[in-house]
C-alpha positions as CSV (number, residue, x, y, z in Angstrom):
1,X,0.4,-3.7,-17.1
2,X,-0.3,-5.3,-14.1
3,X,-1.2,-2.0,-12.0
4,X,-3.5,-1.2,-8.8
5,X,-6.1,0.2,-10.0
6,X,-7.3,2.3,-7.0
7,X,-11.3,3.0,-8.9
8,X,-11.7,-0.5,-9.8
9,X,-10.4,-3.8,-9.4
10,X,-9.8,-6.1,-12.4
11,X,-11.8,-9.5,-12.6
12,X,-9.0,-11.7,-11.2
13,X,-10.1,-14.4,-9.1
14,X,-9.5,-14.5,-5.3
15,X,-9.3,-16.1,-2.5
16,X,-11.0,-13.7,-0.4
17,X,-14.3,-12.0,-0.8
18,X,-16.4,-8.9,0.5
19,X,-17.3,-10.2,4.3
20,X,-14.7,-12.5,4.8
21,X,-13.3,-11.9,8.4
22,X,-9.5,-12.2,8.4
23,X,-8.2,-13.0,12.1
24,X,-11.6,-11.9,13.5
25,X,-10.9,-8.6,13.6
26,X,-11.2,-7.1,10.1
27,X,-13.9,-8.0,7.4
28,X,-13.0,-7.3,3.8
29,X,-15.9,-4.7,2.3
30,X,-14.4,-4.6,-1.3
31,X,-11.0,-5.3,-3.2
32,X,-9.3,-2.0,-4.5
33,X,-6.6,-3.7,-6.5
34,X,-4.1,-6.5,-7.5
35,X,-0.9,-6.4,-8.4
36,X,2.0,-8.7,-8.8
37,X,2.6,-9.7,-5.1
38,X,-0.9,-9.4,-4.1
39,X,-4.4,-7.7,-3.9
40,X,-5.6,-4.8,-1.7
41,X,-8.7,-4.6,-0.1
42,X,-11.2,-1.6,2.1
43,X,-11.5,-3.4,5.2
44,X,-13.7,-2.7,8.6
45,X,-11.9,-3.5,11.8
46,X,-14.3,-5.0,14.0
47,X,-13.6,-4.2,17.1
48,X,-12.2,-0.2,16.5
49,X,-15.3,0.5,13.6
50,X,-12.5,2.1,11.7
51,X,-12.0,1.9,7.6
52,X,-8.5,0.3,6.6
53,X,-6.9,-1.2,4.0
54,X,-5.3,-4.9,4.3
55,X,-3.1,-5.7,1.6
56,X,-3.0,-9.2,1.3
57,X,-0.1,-11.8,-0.4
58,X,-0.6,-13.8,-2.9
59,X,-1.0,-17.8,-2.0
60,X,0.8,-19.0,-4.4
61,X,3.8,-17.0,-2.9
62,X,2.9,-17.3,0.7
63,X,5.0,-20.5,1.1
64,X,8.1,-18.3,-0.1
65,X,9.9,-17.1,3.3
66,X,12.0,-14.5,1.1
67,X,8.5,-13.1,-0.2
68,X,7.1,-13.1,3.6
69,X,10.2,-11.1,4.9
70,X,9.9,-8.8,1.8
71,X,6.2,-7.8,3.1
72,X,7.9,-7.9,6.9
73,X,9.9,-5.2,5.6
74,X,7.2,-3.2,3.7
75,X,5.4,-3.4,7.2
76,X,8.9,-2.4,9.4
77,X,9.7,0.3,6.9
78,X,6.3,1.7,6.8
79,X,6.6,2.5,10.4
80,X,8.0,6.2,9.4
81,X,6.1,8.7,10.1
82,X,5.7,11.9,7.3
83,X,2.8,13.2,5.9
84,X,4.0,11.2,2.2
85,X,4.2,7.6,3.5
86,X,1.1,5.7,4.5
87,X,0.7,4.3,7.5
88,X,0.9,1.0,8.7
89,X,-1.4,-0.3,11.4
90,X,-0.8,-4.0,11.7
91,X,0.8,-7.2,10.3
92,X,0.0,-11.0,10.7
93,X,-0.7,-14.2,9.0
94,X,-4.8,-15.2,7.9
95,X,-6.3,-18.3,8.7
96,X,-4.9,-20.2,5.1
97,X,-1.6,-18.5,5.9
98,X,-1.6,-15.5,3.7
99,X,0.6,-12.7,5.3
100,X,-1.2,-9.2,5.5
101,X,-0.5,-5.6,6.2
102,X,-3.0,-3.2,7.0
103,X,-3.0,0.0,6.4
104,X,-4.5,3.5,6.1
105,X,-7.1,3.6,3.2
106,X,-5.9,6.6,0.8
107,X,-8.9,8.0,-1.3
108,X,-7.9,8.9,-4.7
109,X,-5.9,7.1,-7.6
110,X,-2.2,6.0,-8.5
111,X,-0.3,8.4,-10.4
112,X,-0.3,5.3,-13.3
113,X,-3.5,5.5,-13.5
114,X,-3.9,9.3,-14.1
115,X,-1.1,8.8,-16.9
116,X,-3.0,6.3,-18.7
117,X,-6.1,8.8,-18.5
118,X,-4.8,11.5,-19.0
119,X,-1.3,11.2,-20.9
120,X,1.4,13.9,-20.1
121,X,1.3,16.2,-16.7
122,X,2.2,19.7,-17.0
123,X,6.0,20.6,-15.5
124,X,3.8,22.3,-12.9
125,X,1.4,19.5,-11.8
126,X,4.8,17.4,-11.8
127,X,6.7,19.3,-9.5
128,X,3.9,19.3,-7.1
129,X,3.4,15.7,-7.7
130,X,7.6,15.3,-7.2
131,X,8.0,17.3,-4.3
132,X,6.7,15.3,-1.5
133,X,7.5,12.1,-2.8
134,X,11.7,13.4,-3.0
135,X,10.8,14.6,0.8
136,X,9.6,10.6,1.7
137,X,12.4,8.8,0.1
138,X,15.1,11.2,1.5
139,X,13.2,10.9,4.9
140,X,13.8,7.0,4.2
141,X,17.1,7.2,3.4
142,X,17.7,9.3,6.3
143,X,16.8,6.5,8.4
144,X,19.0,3.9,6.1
145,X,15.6,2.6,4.2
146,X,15.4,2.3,0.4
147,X,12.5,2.0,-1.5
148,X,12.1,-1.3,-3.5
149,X,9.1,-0.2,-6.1
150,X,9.1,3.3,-7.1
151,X,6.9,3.4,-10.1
152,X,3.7,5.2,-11.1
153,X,1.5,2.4,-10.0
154,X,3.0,2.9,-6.3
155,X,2.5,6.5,-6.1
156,X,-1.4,7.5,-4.6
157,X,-2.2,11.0,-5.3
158,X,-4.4,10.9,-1.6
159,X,-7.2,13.4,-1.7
160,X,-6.5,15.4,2.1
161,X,-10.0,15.8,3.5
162,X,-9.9,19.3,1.9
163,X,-9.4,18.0,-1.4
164,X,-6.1,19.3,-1.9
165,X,-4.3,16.6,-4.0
166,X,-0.5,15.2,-2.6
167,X,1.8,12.1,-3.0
168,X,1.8,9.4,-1.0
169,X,3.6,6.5,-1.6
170,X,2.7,3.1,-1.6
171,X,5.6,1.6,0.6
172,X,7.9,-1.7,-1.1
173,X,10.8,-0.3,1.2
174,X,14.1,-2.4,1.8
175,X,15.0,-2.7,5.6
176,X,17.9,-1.5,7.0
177,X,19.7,-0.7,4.2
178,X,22.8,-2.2,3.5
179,X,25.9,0.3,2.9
């Protein structure tokens, strides 16, 4: 599957590599992961020496204007604040024309990744796991925002800084919500 592999990142070619400045203000340190709409990558903004993470489109589907409103809406959405949905910092459009979000960089893996490694979670581990994401999505809902992408592979099990392991989730969020 095509999945973001949060340890390493496949060998897929790339438009971008490690010190590449995008909009002279963050340089790209190494790529986390690629997916379907894009890769992610550990980048240093230049002028706040702080660690985030850009994810960046695809070219190929940077000339679509229904792709760049979907990753818009990712960035709008993403604007809710609870301690399951990661933050979003900034959006914007590099030099070739590549939309971007950047975000907060999560430390740990995807929740598809620890099913491939380690198969089936106990009923406790997945309640633990459940619990915060069910608190973020009814949060977005709440606000009339429904996510777009809820699969493994968008899930980060972030380590806190005192290594206690939670859900986050990896934002493809609808916005507003049509009802």
């Amino acid at each position: 599957r095509a999945a973001w592999n949060w340890q390493t990142a496949p060998a897929v070619p790339s438009a971008y590599q490690p010190g590449t400045v995008i909009n002279a203000k963050y340089r790209l340190v190494r790529r986390l992961g690629v997916g379907g709409m894009g890769e992610v990558w550990v980048a240093r903004n230049l002028t706040l020496h702080a660690e985030t993470a850009i994810k960046v489109l695809r070219r190929d589907l940077a000339e679509s204007g229904e792709i760049h409103e979907r990753l818009l809406d990712e960035a709008r959405a993403a604007q809710l604040e609870h301690p399951s949905i990661v933050r979003v910092y900034d959006f914007g459009r590099a030099e070739p024309g590549d939309p971007f979000i950047v975000m907060e960089v999560l430390r740990g893996s995807s929740l598809g990744h620890m099913l491939d490694a380690q198969g089936a979670l106990c009923p406790t581990y997945v309640g633990q796991i459940l619990l915060p994401i069910l608190s973020a999505l009814a949060f977005a809902h709440d606000k009339k925002i429904v996510h777009r992408d809820i699969k493994p592979d968008n899930i980060i099990l972030a380590l806190e800084p005192n290594e206690r392991a939670t859900a986050g989730l990896f934002l493809a969020f609808q916005y507003p919500l049509e009802i």
